[in-house]
Amino acid sequence: MAPEILRGDAADYRNDLWALGVVLYEAASGRLPFEGRTGFEISSAIMRELPKPLGPPVPPGLWAIIQRCLAKAPMQRYQRASEVQAALEAVQSGAIVSPDPGADRSASLPRTTVLHSVRHAHVRKGDFLLLVGTTKGAFILRSNARRSRWEVGGPYFHGHSVYAMAYDARGGQHRIWVSTQSYWGTLLRSSDDFGKSWTNPQQAPIRFPSDTGVSLKNIWQISPGRPEEPNVLYCGVEPAALFETHDAGETWSLMRGLFDHPHRPRWMPGNGGLALHTIVLDPTDNQRMYVAISAGGVYRTNDGGRTWTAQNRGIRAMFMPDKYPEFGQCVHKIAMHPGRPERIFLQNHWGLYRSDNCAENWTDIANGVPSDFGFAVLMHPRNPDCVYIVPVESDEFRCTCDGRLRVYRTRNGGASWEPLVRGLPQKRAYETVLRDAMTADSFDPVGIYFGTRSGQLFGSRDEGRTWQKILEGLPSVVCVRNAAVADASGGAPILPKAATATSSRSKSRSTRKSRPTKKS
């Protein structure tokens, strides 16, 4: 029984975390942390005494976790079960490293975990990366400019859903951001060494203020700020809200202008929840950005987030009495071309649209596609008239039409569309490509990559004319990002023969993985 319960204080969830500390102590030592011959003596020990220290073979990191769970004051304990889970996983999967070699390890759990039991990709200058988030962890794939053979690292955060990943090279860094979501909660983590070590936050860095009455369910989008704002990042979360940081992720704040919007009480959750899943920054105006909410619609700010307006004129909402409401549309994805920021493409829940005036009006461009339902919409990095989509059959089926995996491309702003199928399965291929599971690199010709819910990863090195299977057998793919490494140190030679996955017609060669790194 926790000390505050013995004092007669009101019970809350932190009493359970104290009880968890008792269980962990007994499991690690074979005895209870507080002992006595009578109930009175045990209660007195709980109130006044500290548990006897646990030395080897109990890891110091585990002892630090137990101590914090058994803190006398509730505010000194972990505040969320997800924090305990993250700390225990750090002890289980790798070595704990303190940022201060002289720090007292018993005071708190250090902030970094090194993952020794995971296969790592060896990254060096000039490499090209694919960051793949799945429902059971994250993977990092490495190649060179040829993009024909791949070294596979992962899975990172084994068993966690990774809906968002991002690569941030601003300021000369090589930071990979990842959100991890599990039964115990959602955490935002980062790595500056391509996955060998990750931040291990002791408490969720993104959290709603207590006055909001809501709690974080998932992080759907991680968006680095503009090049001239190297310490700024944004996160779109569920329930639908936008968070920002101005100190490279050390602290985060809720953007109240959007959260307190009068429309918010009437937003509705989509099939995946009430999520702010897309963030688009105007590269020419540092005060303007767009967000997409399912199901709330598109919102734009022109003053850095202080105020927001719904920008949904012309977008259908077939499930509402008013088919063209001011807000409430279930927008699946929006994409802007950086060289023409007034042009935005949108994939809706039933509907495919383009705006040429900063989302003031939307025009239907679902001309010649087998379905206007889908999730992903991807811009060509240099051609503002070129867009890629993967139509799926709506609404309950949500798989590719006729069992054929087809990527559609327009090169005239949506006036017409062409299927790109060479190398993709066209029989019994009932696939789904989710909103963030498609990405384009900046090579010439441009490479296009996407993952499916069945765990397959495809790529094209010629802008979609032909496709190759990069990898199969993954968990459901929910996020794919890419990065060109401008400068990095260390690592093995590019593409060691025994540690690659090869884009090939051969099924066996497409699934090779990297050799595990040696423990240091």
Short mmCIF file of C-alpha atoms in Angstrom, two decimals:
data_model
loop_
_atom_site.label_atom_id
_atom_site.label_comp_id
_atom_site.label_asym_id
_atom_site.label_seq_id
_atom_site.Cartn_x
_atom_site.Cartn_y
_atom_site.Cartn_z
CA MET A 1 0.00 0.00 0.00
CA ALA A 2 1.50 3.32 -1.08
CA PRO A 3 2.49 5.86 1.61
CA GLU A 4 -0.20 8.35 0.62
CA ILE A 5 -2.91 5.69 0.98
CA LEU A 6 -1.67 4.94 4.50
CA ARG A 7 -1.98 8.67 5.21
CA GLY A 8 -5.58 8.61 4.03
CA ASP A 9 -5.00 10.65 0.86
CA ALA A 10 -7.13 10.15 -2.25
CA ALA A 11 -6.04 7.31 -4.52
CA ASP A 12 -4.89 7.85 -8.10
CA TYR A 13 -2.94 6.03 -10.81
CA ARG A 14 0.42 6.81 -9.18
CA ASN A 15 -0.47 4.38 -6.38
CA ASP A 16 -0.43 1.65 -9.04
CA LEU A 17 3.02 2.73 -10.20
CA TRP A 18 4.23 2.43 -6.59
CA ALA A 19 2.74 -1.09 -6.45
CA LEU A 20 4.55 -1.90 -9.69
CA GLY A 21 7.78 -0.88 -7.97
CA VAL A 22 7.05 -3.39 -5.19
CA VAL A 23 6.51 -6.14 -7.77
CA LEU A 24 9.72 -5.27 -9.62
CA TYR A 25 11.71 -5.20 -6.38
CA GLU A 26 10.40 -8.61 -5.31
CA ALA A 27 11.02 -10.08 -8.77
CA ALA A 28 14.59 -8.79 -8.81
CA SER A 29 15.55 -9.72 -5.24
CA GLY A 30 13.19 -12.42 -4.00
CA ARG A 31 12.09 -10.31 -1.03
CA LEU A 32 9.75 -7.42 -0.36
CA PRO A 33 11.15 -3.87 -0.22
CA PHE A 34 9.50 -3.17 3.15
CA GLU A 35 9.34 -5.86 5.83
CA GLY A 36 8.00 -6.29 9.35
CA ARG A 37 6.53 -8.86 11.72
CA THR A 38 3.16 -7.12 11.92
CA GLY A 39 1.03 -4.96 9.70
CA PHE A 40 1.93 -1.95 11.84
CA GLU A 41 5.67 -2.55 11.38
CA ILE A 42 5.27 -2.96 7.60
CA SER A 43 3.24 0.26 7.40
CA SER A 44 5.86 2.09 9.45
CA ALA A 45 8.61 0.87 7.12
CA ILE A 46 6.67 2.02 4.06
CA MET A 47 6.22 5.49 5.58
CA ARG A 48 9.75 6.01 6.97
CA GLU A 49 12.34 3.67 5.45
CA LEU A 50 14.04 3.34 2.09
CA PRO A 51 14.22 -0.08 0.43
CA LYS A 52 17.53 -1.90 0.81
CA PRO A 53 19.79 -1.25 -2.22
CA LEU A 54 19.94 -3.91 -4.92
CA GLY A 55 23.45 -4.59 -6.16
CA PRO A 56 24.74 -6.97 -8.84
CA PRO A 57 23.42 -8.90 -10.66
CA VAL A 58 20.55 -6.38 -10.75
CA PRO A 59 21.44 -3.83 -13.48
CA PRO A 60 21.93 -0.28 -12.18
CA GLY A 61 19.35 0.95 -14.68
CA LEU A 62 16.70 -1.41 -13.30
CA TRP A 63 17.51 -0.38 -9.74
CA ALA A 64 17.04 3.27 -10.76
CA ILE A 65 13.61 2.45 -12.18
CA ILE A 66 12.55 0.61 -9.01
CA GLN A 67 13.72 3.47 -6.80
CA ARG A 68 11.73 5.99 -8.76
CA CYS A 69 8.59 3.84 -8.65
CA LEU A 70 8.96 3.54 -4.86
CA ALA A 71 9.48 7.25 -4.20
CA LYS A 72 7.58 8.40 -1.10
CA ALA A 73 6.08 11.45 -2.84
CA PRO A 74 3.78 10.72 -5.81
CA MET A 75 5.22 13.66 -7.77
CA GLN A 76 8.70 12.08 -7.60
CA ARG A 77 7.51 8.88 -9.29
CA TYR A 78 6.94 8.22 -12.95
CA GLN A 79 3.80 10.03 -14.01
CA ARG A 80 2.75 7.67 -16.81
CA ALA A 81 2.90 3.92 -17.32
CA SER A 82 4.45 4.60 -20.75
CA GLU A 83 7.43 6.20 -19.00
CA VAL A 84 8.03 3.03 -16.98
CA GLN A 85 7.70 0.93 -20.11
CA ALA A 86 10.23 3.06 -22.01
CA ALA A 87 12.69 2.82 -19.12
CA LEU A 88 12.32 -0.96 -18.83
CA GLU A 89 12.76 -1.41 -22.58
CA ALA A 90 15.94 0.62 -22.43
CA VAL A 91 17.36 -1.71 -19.78
CA GLN A 92 16.23 -4.80 -21.66
CA SER A 93 17.42 -3.88 -25.17
CA GLY A 94 20.69 -2.05 -24.65
CA ALA A 95 23.22 -0.28 -22.49
CA ILE A 96 22.14 2.85 -20.67
CA VAL A 97 24.38 5.84 -21.23
CA SER A 98 24.31 8.91 -19.03
CA PRO A 99 24.95 12.33 -20.60
CA ASP A 100 27.06 13.14 -17.55
CA PRO A 101 29.65 10.44 -16.71
CA GLY A 102 29.73 11.65 -13.12
CA ALA A 103 25.97 11.71 -12.68
CA ASP A 104 24.31 9.74 -9.90
CA ARG A 105 22.74 6.80 -11.72
CA SER A 106 20.31 6.20 -8.90
CA ALA A 107 18.86 9.70 -9.14
CA SER A 108 17.09 9.20 -12.46
CA LEU A 109 17.23 7.07 -15.58
CA PRO A 110 19.67 8.56 -18.13
CA ARG A 111 18.29 9.89 -21.37
CA THR A 112 20.01 7.74 -23.99
CA THR A 113 19.74 4.07 -24.89
CA VAL A 114 22.21 2.25 -27.13
CA LEU A 115 20.63 -0.62 -29.05
CA HIS A 116 23.19 -3.43 -29.32
CA SER A 117 20.75 -6.21 -30.21
CA VAL A 118 19.50 -4.53 -33.39
CA ARG A 119 21.03 -4.76 -36.85
CA HIS A 120 22.30 -1.34 -37.90
CA ALA A 121 22.87 0.11 -41.35
CA HIS A 122 26.41 1.50 -41.70
CA VAL A 123 25.93 5.01 -43.06
CA ARG A 124 28.58 7.24 -44.63
CA LYS A 125 28.79 10.36 -46.76
CA GLY A 126 26.92 10.09 -50.04
CA ASP A 127 24.56 7.35 -48.90
CA PHE A 128 20.84 7.37 -49.55
CA LEU A 129 18.37 6.27 -46.87
CA LEU A 130 14.82 5.06 -46.71
CA LEU A 131 13.15 5.42 -43.30
CA VAL A 132 10.32 2.92 -42.98
CA GLY A 133 7.80 3.02 -40.14
CA THR A 134 5.62 -0.03 -39.53
CA THR A 135 3.06 -1.19 -37.00
CA LYS A 136 5.79 -3.24 -35.28
CA GLY A 137 8.85 -1.01 -35.39
CA ALA A 138 11.08 1.13 -37.61
CA PHE A 139 13.62 0.16 -40.27
CA ILE A 140 16.46 2.12 -41.88
CA LEU A 141 17.51 1.09 -45.40
CA ARG A 142 20.79 2.31 -46.90
CA SER A 143 22.02 2.42 -50.49
CA ASN A 144 24.08 4.66 -52.74
CA ALA A 145 23.04 6.84 -55.68
CA ARG A 146 22.38 3.75 -57.80
CA ARG A 147 19.63 2.69 -55.37
CA SER A 148 19.77 -0.90 -56.60
CA ARG A 149 21.02 -2.77 -53.50
CA TRP A 150 19.96 -2.08 -49.95
CA GLU A 151 21.38 -2.68 -46.49
CA VAL A 152 18.63 -3.07 -43.89
CA GLY A 153 18.80 -1.93 -40.28
CA GLY A 154 16.17 -2.69 -37.66
CA PRO A 155 13.64 -3.29 -36.40
CA TYR A 156 14.03 -0.39 -34.00
CA PHE A 157 11.52 -0.19 -31.12
CA HIS A 158 10.44 -3.76 -31.57
CA GLY A 159 6.67 -4.15 -31.31
CA HIS A 160 5.83 -0.43 -31.31
CA SER A 161 3.78 1.27 -34.01
CA VAL A 162 5.83 3.93 -35.80
CA TYR A 163 3.44 6.23 -37.66
CA ALA A 164 5.87 9.11 -38.13
CA MET A 165 9.55 9.42 -39.01
CA ALA A 166 11.62 12.37 -40.23
CA TYR A 167 15.20 13.14 -41.18
CA ASP A 168 16.57 16.54 -40.17
CA ALA A 169 19.88 17.65 -41.69
CA ARG A 170 19.59 21.32 -40.76
CA GLY A 171 22.60 22.78 -39.02
CA GLY A 172 24.88 20.00 -40.23
CA GLN A 173 23.26 17.34 -38.05
CA HIS A 174 21.99 13.88 -39.01
CA ARG A 175 18.97 13.53 -36.76
CA ILE A 176 16.31 10.90 -37.27
CA TRP A 177 13.03 11.52 -35.48
CA VAL A 178 10.57 8.75 -34.73
CA SER A 179 7.31 8.45 -32.81
CA THR A 180 6.70 5.18 -30.98
CA GLN A 181 3.18 4.18 -30.01
CA SER A 182 2.12 1.22 -27.91
CA TYR A 183 -0.42 0.16 -25.32
CA TRP A 184 1.59 2.11 -22.75
CA GLY A 185 1.53 5.41 -24.62
CA THR A 186 3.31 7.49 -27.26
CA LEU A 187 6.84 8.89 -27.12
CA LEU A 188 8.92 11.05 -29.46
CA ARG A 189 12.54 9.93 -29.82
CA SER A 190 15.55 10.91 -31.91
CA SER A 191 18.91 9.51 -33.00
CA ASP A 192 22.00 11.43 -34.14
CA ASP A 193 23.97 8.34 -35.22
CA PHE A 194 21.60 6.66 -37.68
CA GLY A 195 19.89 4.46 -35.12
CA LYS A 196 22.72 3.15 -32.98
CA SER A 197 21.48 5.18 -29.99
CA TRP A 198 18.21 6.93 -29.29
CA THR A 199 16.94 9.43 -26.77
CA ASN A 200 15.06 7.72 -23.98
CA PRO A 201 12.71 10.35 -22.52
CA GLN A 202 11.79 9.81 -18.89
CA GLN A 203 8.41 11.36 -19.58
CA ALA A 204 6.46 12.13 -22.73
CA PRO A 205 8.00 15.29 -24.27
CA ILE A 206 4.71 16.07 -26.02
CA ARG A 207 1.78 16.32 -23.64
CA PHE A 208 -1.44 18.29 -23.47
CA PRO A 209 -1.78 20.94 -20.75
CA SER A 210 -3.91 19.76 -17.85
CA ASP A 211 -6.62 22.34 -18.57
CA THR A 212 -7.41 20.74 -21.96
CA GLY A 213 -8.83 17.58 -20.43
CA VAL A 214 -7.33 15.36 -23.15
CA SER A 215 -4.25 13.16 -23.42
CA LEU A 216 -1.93 12.21 -26.26
CA LYS A 217 -2.92 9.10 -28.22
CA ASN A 218 -0.55 9.15 -31.19
CA ILE A 219 1.89 11.30 -33.18
CA TRP A 220 0.95 11.22 -36.87
CA GLN A 221 3.42 13.68 -38.38
CA ILE A 222 6.89 15.03 -37.53
CA SER A 223 7.76 18.06 -39.64
CA PRO A 224 11.12 19.87 -39.40
CA GLY A 225 10.80 23.63 -39.77
CA ARG A 226 12.18 25.78 -42.55
CA PRO A 227 15.94 25.85 -43.29
CA GLU A 228 16.30 29.26 -41.66
CA GLU A 229 14.67 27.90 -38.46
CA PRO A 230 17.03 25.04 -37.50
CA ASN A 231 15.58 24.53 -34.01
CA VAL A 232 11.91 24.58 -35.02
CA LEU A 233 9.85 21.42 -35.50
CA TYR A 234 6.14 20.67 -35.59
CA CYS A 235 4.18 17.56 -34.64
CA GLY A 236 0.64 16.70 -35.66
CA VAL A 237 -1.07 14.46 -33.13
CA GLU A 238 -4.20 12.61 -32.10
CA PRO A 239 -6.52 13.94 -30.79
CA ALA A 240 -6.20 16.56 -33.51
CA ALA A 241 -3.74 19.25 -32.41
CA LEU A 242 -0.48 20.86 -33.43
CA PHE A 243 2.62 21.12 -31.23
CA GLU A 244 5.75 23.16 -31.87
CA THR A 245 9.27 23.37 -30.46
CA HIS A 246 11.80 26.18 -30.81
CA ASP A 247 14.66 24.41 -29.02
CA ALA A 248 15.17 21.32 -31.20
CA GLY A 249 12.71 19.18 -29.29
CA GLU A 250 13.75 19.86 -25.69
CA THR A 251 10.38 21.45 -24.92
CA TRP A 252 7.09 21.44 -26.83
CA SER A 253 4.06 23.71 -26.65
CA LEU A 254 0.51 23.29 -27.85
CA MET A 255 -0.53 25.77 -30.56
CA ARG A 256 -3.62 27.06 -28.81
CA GLY A 257 -4.88 29.05 -31.79
CA LEU A 258 -5.86 25.81 -33.50
CA PHE A 259 -6.73 23.78 -30.42
CA ASP A 260 -9.13 26.48 -29.18
CA HIS A 261 -10.71 26.98 -32.61
CA PRO A 262 -14.53 27.21 -32.38
CA HIS A 263 -14.88 24.44 -34.97
CA ARG A 264 -13.04 21.92 -32.83
CA PRO A 265 -16.02 20.60 -30.80
CA ARG A 266 -17.65 19.57 -34.10
CA TRP A 267 -14.67 17.79 -35.64
CA MET A 268 -15.30 14.05 -35.92
CA PRO A 269 -12.87 11.13 -35.77
CA GLY A 270 -12.17 9.33 -39.02
CA ASN A 271 -11.60 5.60 -39.27
CA GLY A 272 -8.11 6.07 -37.81
CA GLY A 273 -9.16 8.52 -35.11
CA LEU A 274 -9.37 12.31 -34.81
CA ALA A 275 -5.92 13.05 -36.18
CA LEU A 276 -3.96 16.03 -37.42
CA HIS A 277 -1.89 13.98 -39.85
CA THR A 278 -0.36 16.42 -42.33
CA ILE A 279 1.63 19.64 -41.90
CA VAL A 280 2.63 21.72 -44.93
CA LEU A 281 4.85 24.79 -44.55
CA ASP A 282 4.86 27.55 -47.15
CA PRO A 283 8.57 27.92 -48.09
CA THR A 284 8.08 31.53 -49.21
CA ASP A 285 6.13 32.81 -46.20
CA ASN A 286 7.28 31.84 -42.70
CA GLN A 287 3.92 32.87 -41.26
CA ARG A 288 1.84 30.56 -43.46
CA MET A 289 1.22 26.86 -43.01
CA TYR A 290 -1.51 24.34 -43.67
CA VAL A 291 -2.72 21.31 -41.73
CA ALA A 292 -5.06 18.48 -42.67
CA ILE A 293 -7.36 16.91 -40.09
CA SER A 294 -9.39 13.74 -40.32
CA ALA A 295 -12.20 14.53 -40.06
CA GLY A 296 -12.02 18.30 -39.83
CA GLY A 297 -10.67 19.41 -43.19
CA VAL A 298 -7.89 21.76 -44.26
CA TYR A 299 -6.94 24.73 -42.08
CA ARG A 300 -4.52 27.56 -42.89
CA THR A 301 -2.74 30.13 -40.77
CA ASN A 302 -1.26 33.35 -42.15
CA ASP A 303 0.11 34.61 -38.82
CA GLY A 304 2.35 31.83 -37.56
CA GLY A 305 -0.40 29.85 -35.85
CA ARG A 306 -2.20 32.50 -33.83
CA THR A 307 -5.36 32.23 -35.93
CA TRP A 308 -6.63 29.60 -38.36
CA THR A 309 -9.29 29.50 -41.09
CA ALA A 310 -11.02 26.51 -42.67
CA GLN A 311 -10.06 26.19 -46.35
CA ASN A 312 -12.47 23.60 -47.74
CA ARG A 313 -14.50 25.38 -50.41
CA GLY A 314 -15.33 22.83 -53.10
CA ILE A 315 -14.42 19.67 -51.13
CA ARG A 316 -17.20 17.12 -50.71
CA ALA A 317 -18.23 15.42 -47.50
CA MET A 318 -20.54 12.66 -48.73
CA PHE A 319 -21.31 11.49 -45.20
CA MET A 320 -22.76 14.86 -44.08
CA PRO A 321 -26.18 16.42 -44.79
CA ASP A 322 -24.47 19.44 -46.37
CA LYS A 323 -22.24 17.87 -49.02
CA TYR A 324 -19.98 20.96 -49.20
CA PRO A 325 -19.68 22.18 -45.60
CA GLU A 326 -17.31 24.84 -44.30
CA PHE A 327 -15.41 22.16 -42.39
CA GLY A 328 -15.70 18.51 -41.36
CA GLN A 329 -14.30 16.89 -44.51
CA CYS A 330 -12.27 13.72 -44.08
CA VAL A 331 -9.11 14.87 -45.84
CA HIS A 332 -6.59 12.04 -46.22
CA LYS A 333 -3.53 13.96 -47.47
CA ILE A 334 -2.39 17.27 -48.96
CA ALA A 335 0.83 18.06 -50.83
CA MET A 336 2.40 21.33 -52.00
CA HIS A 337 5.07 21.93 -54.62
CA PRO A 338 7.83 24.10 -53.05
CA GLY A 339 8.46 25.95 -56.30
CA ARG A 340 4.79 26.83 -56.67
CA PRO A 341 3.43 27.09 -53.14
CA GLU A 342 0.03 28.41 -54.20
CA ARG A 343 -0.65 24.99 -55.80
CA ILE A 344 -1.81 22.20 -53.48
CA PHE A 345 -3.12 18.73 -54.30
CA LEU A 346 -5.54 16.89 -52.01
CA GLN A 347 -6.70 13.30 -51.62
CA ASN A 348 -10.03 13.20 -49.86
CA HIS A 349 -12.28 10.48 -48.53
CA TRP A 350 -14.06 10.32 -51.91
CA GLY A 351 -12.47 13.04 -53.98
CA LEU A 352 -9.26 14.19 -55.63
CA TYR A 353 -8.64 17.94 -55.80
CA ARG A 354 -6.26 20.73 -56.76
CA SER A 355 -6.09 24.32 -55.56
CA ASP A 356 -4.16 27.02 -57.41
CA ASN A 357 -4.84 29.84 -54.93
CA CYS A 358 -3.48 28.75 -51.55
CA ALA A 359 -6.50 26.55 -50.76
CA GLU A 360 -9.08 29.29 -51.25
CA ASN A 361 -10.93 27.05 -53.73
CA TRP A 362 -10.62 23.41 -54.76
CA THR A 363 -11.24 21.84 -58.19
CA ASP A 364 -12.13 18.18 -58.72
CA ILE A 365 -9.42 16.45 -60.81
CA ALA A 366 -10.57 12.81 -60.56
CA ASN A 367 -10.51 12.39 -64.33
CA GLY A 368 -9.79 8.89 -65.60
CA VAL A 369 -8.85 7.20 -62.32
CA PRO A 370 -10.53 3.93 -61.27
CA SER A 371 -11.49 5.40 -57.89
CA ASP A 372 -11.37 8.84 -56.33
CA PHE A 373 -10.75 7.23 -52.93
CA GLY A 374 -7.21 6.81 -51.65
CA PHE A 375 -4.72 7.96 -49.05
CA ALA A 376 -1.36 9.00 -50.49
CA VAL A 377 -0.74 11.97 -52.79
CA LEU A 378 2.87 12.69 -53.73
CA MET A 379 4.41 15.67 -55.55
CA HIS A 380 7.21 15.37 -58.07
CA PRO A 381 10.04 17.42 -56.50
CA ARG A 382 10.70 19.51 -59.63
CA ASN A 383 7.52 19.45 -61.72
CA PRO A 384 4.50 21.19 -60.14
CA ASP A 385 2.19 19.53 -62.69
CA CYS A 386 3.28 15.99 -61.77
CA VAL A 387 1.58 14.06 -58.96
CA TYR A 388 1.42 10.37 -57.95
CA ILE A 389 -1.50 8.60 -56.27
CA VAL A 390 -2.57 5.01 -55.52
CA PRO A 391 -6.37 4.69 -55.87
CA VAL A 392 -8.16 2.13 -53.72
CA GLU A 393 -11.71 0.85 -53.76
CA SER A 394 -13.96 2.62 -51.26
CA ASP A 395 -15.27 2.51 -48.68
CA GLU A 396 -15.26 -0.68 -46.67
CA PHE A 397 -12.88 -2.65 -48.94
CA ARG A 398 -10.00 -0.16 -49.02
CA CYS A 399 -7.77 -2.21 -51.30
CA THR A 400 -6.45 -1.59 -54.80
CA CYS A 401 -9.11 -1.76 -57.48
CA ASP A 402 -9.59 -5.13 -59.23
CA GLY A 403 -6.69 -6.60 -57.26
CA ARG A 404 -4.16 -4.69 -59.37
CA LEU A 405 -1.43 -2.60 -57.75
CA ARG A 406 -1.29 0.52 -59.90
CA VAL A 407 0.33 3.88 -59.27
CA TYR A 408 -1.33 6.69 -61.22
CA ARG A 409 0.52 9.76 -62.42
CA THR A 410 -0.59 13.06 -63.87
CA ARG A 411 1.81 15.34 -65.71
CA ASN A 412 -0.71 18.06 -66.47
CA GLY A 413 -2.02 19.03 -63.06
CA GLY A 414 -4.79 16.44 -62.99
CA ALA A 415 -6.32 16.94 -66.44
CA SER A 416 -5.50 13.30 -67.18
CA TRP A 417 -3.93 10.31 -65.41
CA GLU A 418 -1.87 7.34 -66.55
CA PRO A 419 -1.32 4.00 -64.76
CA LEU A 420 2.26 2.99 -63.99
CA VAL A 421 2.34 -0.79 -63.60
CA ARG A 422 5.52 -2.24 -65.10
CA GLY A 423 7.05 -4.41 -62.39
CA LEU A 424 4.03 -4.21 -60.04
CA PRO A 425 1.77 -7.23 -59.40
CA GLN A 426 -1.43 -7.13 -61.44
CA LYS A 427 -3.15 -10.29 -60.20
CA ARG A 428 -4.55 -10.85 -56.70
CA ALA A 429 -2.68 -7.80 -55.45
CA TYR A 430 -5.18 -6.41 -52.96
CA GLU A 431 -2.95 -3.78 -51.45
CA THR A 432 -3.30 -0.50 -49.58
CA VAL A 433 -0.80 2.36 -49.56
CA LEU A 434 -1.43 4.63 -46.58
CA ARG A 435 -1.13 8.41 -46.53
CA ASP A 436 2.50 8.68 -45.42
CA ALA A 437 3.78 5.48 -47.02
CA MET A 438 4.97 7.12 -50.27
CA THR A 439 7.99 9.35 -50.87
CA ALA A 440 10.10 10.82 -53.69
CA ASP A 441 13.84 11.53 -53.76
CA SER A 442 15.61 14.37 -55.58
CA PHE A 443 17.74 12.37 -58.01
CA ASP A 444 17.52 12.84 -61.78
CA PRO A 445 15.55 10.85 -62.75
CA VAL A 446 13.48 11.00 -59.60
CA GLY A 447 13.03 7.88 -57.46
CA ILE A 448 9.57 6.99 -56.14
CA TYR A 449 9.11 4.60 -53.19
CA PHE A 450 6.08 3.22 -51.38
CA GLY A 451 5.16 0.57 -48.82
CA THR A 452 1.98 -1.44 -48.43
CA ARG A 453 -0.09 -2.70 -45.54
CA SER A 454 0.99 -6.23 -46.48
CA GLY A 455 4.61 -5.31 -45.71
CA GLN A 456 6.03 -4.90 -49.21
CA LEU A 457 8.33 -2.05 -50.24
CA PHE A 458 8.57 -1.00 -53.89
CA GLY A 459 10.79 1.51 -55.65
CA SER A 460 11.25 3.11 -59.05
CA ARG A 461 14.46 4.76 -60.22
CA ASP A 462 12.89 6.23 -63.36
CA GLU A 463 9.97 8.33 -62.05
CA GLY A 464 7.54 5.40 -62.08
CA ARG A 465 8.14 3.98 -65.54
CA THR A 466 9.39 0.70 -64.03
CA TRP A 467 9.22 -0.71 -60.50
CA GLN A 468 11.25 -3.15 -58.41
CA LYS A 469 10.40 -4.85 -55.15
CA ILE A 470 12.95 -3.66 -52.58
CA LEU A 471 11.79 -5.69 -49.60
CA GLU A 472 8.95 -7.93 -48.47
CA GLY A 473 7.87 -9.60 -45.26
CA LEU A 474 7.75 -6.39 -43.23
CA PRO A 475 4.95 -5.59 -40.80
CA SER A 476 2.30 -3.23 -42.16
CA VAL A 477 4.03 -0.16 -43.57
CA VAL A 478 2.54 3.14 -42.41
CA CYS A 479 5.35 5.62 -43.12
CA VAL A 480 8.15 5.94 -45.71
CA ARG A 481 10.64 8.82 -45.80
CA ASN A 482 13.91 9.33 -47.65
CA ALA A 483 17.17 11.18 -47.01
CA ALA A 484 20.39 11.89 -48.88
CA VAL A 485 23.32 11.96 -46.45
CA ALA A 486 25.48 14.96 -47.30
CA ASP A 487 28.19 14.22 -44.74
CA ALA A 488 28.73 11.46 -42.22
CA SER A 489 31.68 9.79 -40.58
CA GLY A 490 32.53 6.17 -39.96
CA GLY A 491 30.73 3.15 -41.25
CA ALA A 492 31.64 0.19 -43.41
CA PRO A 493 32.20 0.34 -47.18
CA ILE A 494 29.08 0.88 -49.21
CA LEU A 495 26.93 -2.18 -49.84
CA PRO A 496 28.83 -5.11 -48.33
CA LYS A 497 27.81 -8.19 -50.28
CA ALA A 498 26.64 -10.21 -47.29
CA ALA A 499 24.48 -7.47 -45.85
CA THR A 500 22.24 -6.18 -48.61
CA ALA A 501 18.73 -6.45 -49.94
CA THR A 502 18.71 -6.32 -53.73
CA SER A 503 15.95 -4.98 -55.96
CA SER A 504 15.53 -8.01 -58.17
CA ARG A 505 13.07 -10.45 -59.62
CA SER A 506 14.52 -12.96 -57.19
CA LYS A 507 12.38 -13.21 -54.06
CA SER A 508 15.20 -14.57 -51.96
CA ARG A 509 17.62 -11.76 -52.77
CA SER A 510 15.06 -9.08 -52.00
CA THR A 511 14.96 -9.85 -48.30
CA ARG A 512 18.58 -9.99 -47.16
CA LYS A 513 19.51 -7.94 -44.14
CA SER A 514 22.63 -6.39 -42.74
CA ARG A 515 25.14 -8.23 -40.59
CA PRO A 516 24.78 -7.22 -36.91
CA THR A 517 27.33 -4.73 -35.69
CA LYS A 518 29.84 -5.92 -33.11
CA LYS A 519 29.36 -4.85 -29.55
CA SER A 520 31.87 -2.32 -28.33
#
